Amino acid sequence: MAYWGGNAIAVHDIEQALMGTSLGMDMQRGVSVHGGHRHHLKAINTIRRCGSIAAAVDQGILQSGVMYECVKNQVPFSLAGSIRDDGPLPDTQMDLLKAQADYAHLIEGADLILMLSTMLHSIGVGNMTPAGVKMVCVDINPAVVTKLSDRGSLESVGVVTDVGLFLSLLVTQLAKLTGEYARV
Ligand SMILES: NC(=O)c1ccc[n+]([C@@H]2O[C@H](COP(=O)([O-])OP(=O)(O)OC[C@H]3O[C@@H](n4cnc5c(N)ncnc54)[C@H](O)[C@@H]3O)[C@@H](O)[C@H]2O)c1
């Protein structure tokens, strides 16, 4: 198993884990909190002070979220940078050629790739994935899943829906699996 993304997913995830907000919006109440506009950069600077996402987990500062689970469960991840990144996080690879090489390395041996609401990274991964690997592209915009197929990722299955809905249904279905399937 491996995880690919950009600076954004990690920053949003870490802001939520540390402060319960995403770009200053309270994730439970759906309202912006006082001074929340700073949370984004506060999250980045907290990780920068620790040295890396893994170091923040080791130091007990990051205690939940997608990135925390990756570190705790030793799921290798690659965060590919872009020109619009805030910070970036120390783990975000801003040398695009190195980021592409990291992505390609992690794709080796994959037999299923889930692409969740990112046109940029879905098309990037699709372009460097060999034929025969199953891809499921989830996006609320039909043009994105079509674009992925149009650019040559013919094996991709498009699911046009809200990613939150998709993930909660996926978790429910996975929880139903027991025995040998649960260990796969
Ligand atoms: N903070 C940072 O450093 C930073 C850096 C880069 C991007 N970002 C932000 O992160 C986000 C993702 O970046 P990206 O480069 O992957 O953008 P992108 O435009 O390539 O992809 C985002 C995709 O999400 C889809 N989407 C939106 N709402 C959805 C929903 N509810 N369910 C399913 N799909 C949905 C859109 O249709 C779009 O295809 C953007 O909002 C971007 O502004 C932040």
XYZ file of C-alpha atoms and ligand atoms in Angstrom, residues 6-9 11-12 23 40 44 82 84-88 116-121 138-142 144 161-164, ligand 1:
75
model
C 0.319 17.031 -2.822
C 1.160 19.617 -0.188
C -2.541 20.499 0.058
C -3.976 17.208 1.280
C -1.665 20.515 5.119
C -5.472 20.326 5.292
C -8.581 26.786 6.140
C -3.160 26.829 7.787
C 2.758 24.088 8.341
C 3.473 22.638 -7.080
C 0.899 27.283 -5.553
C 1.914 25.374 -2.415
C 1.890 27.166 0.924
C 4.987 26.551 3.039
C 5.581 23.948 1.813
C -9.770 10.767 -4.929
C -10.831 14.271 -5.975
C -7.654 15.630 -7.453
C -7.421 16.259 -11.155
C -3.752 17.193 -10.938
C -2.497 14.105 -9.134
C -13.663 9.564 -7.896
C -14.527 13.172 -8.678
C -17.634 15.320 -8.499
C -16.890 16.777 -11.931
C -17.670 14.360 -14.816
C -12.289 15.015 -14.759
C -19.860 11.606 -6.773
C -18.937 13.492 -3.630
C -15.691 12.053 -2.268
C -16.936 12.191 1.347
N -2.448 24.803 0.621
C -1.691 24.449 -0.370
O -0.475 24.470 -0.298
C -2.341 24.005 -1.627
C -1.542 23.627 -2.696
C -2.136 23.134 -3.838
C -3.520 23.026 -3.876
N -4.282 23.417 -2.850
C -5.738 23.220 -2.877
O -6.000 21.819 -2.735
C -7.118 21.444 -3.514
C -6.757 20.279 -4.415
O -5.685 20.659 -5.254
P -5.443 19.922 -6.621
O -4.202 20.457 -7.195
O -5.578 18.457 -6.430
O -6.700 20.507 -7.414
P -7.416 19.974 -8.723
O -8.225 21.124 -9.236
O -6.461 19.284 -9.618
O -8.419 18.855 -8.183
C -9.453 19.096 -7.272
C -10.604 18.177 -7.712
O -11.543 18.039 -6.654
C -12.817 17.860 -7.253
N -13.819 18.061 -6.200
C -14.180 19.197 -5.585
N -15.108 18.950 -4.639
C -15.329 17.609 -4.651
C -16.173 16.746 -3.915
N -16.959 17.204 -2.947
N -16.137 15.421 -4.181
C -15.342 14.937 -5.161
N -14.513 15.712 -5.903
C -14.504 17.025 -5.648
C -12.828 18.870 -8.387
O -13.808 18.551 -9.336
C -11.397 18.749 -8.912
O -11.296 17.844 -9.988
C -7.576 22.697 -4.250
O -8.663 23.242 -3.544
C -6.372 23.619 -4.194
O -6.733 24.983 -4.193
C -3.719 23.882 -1.709
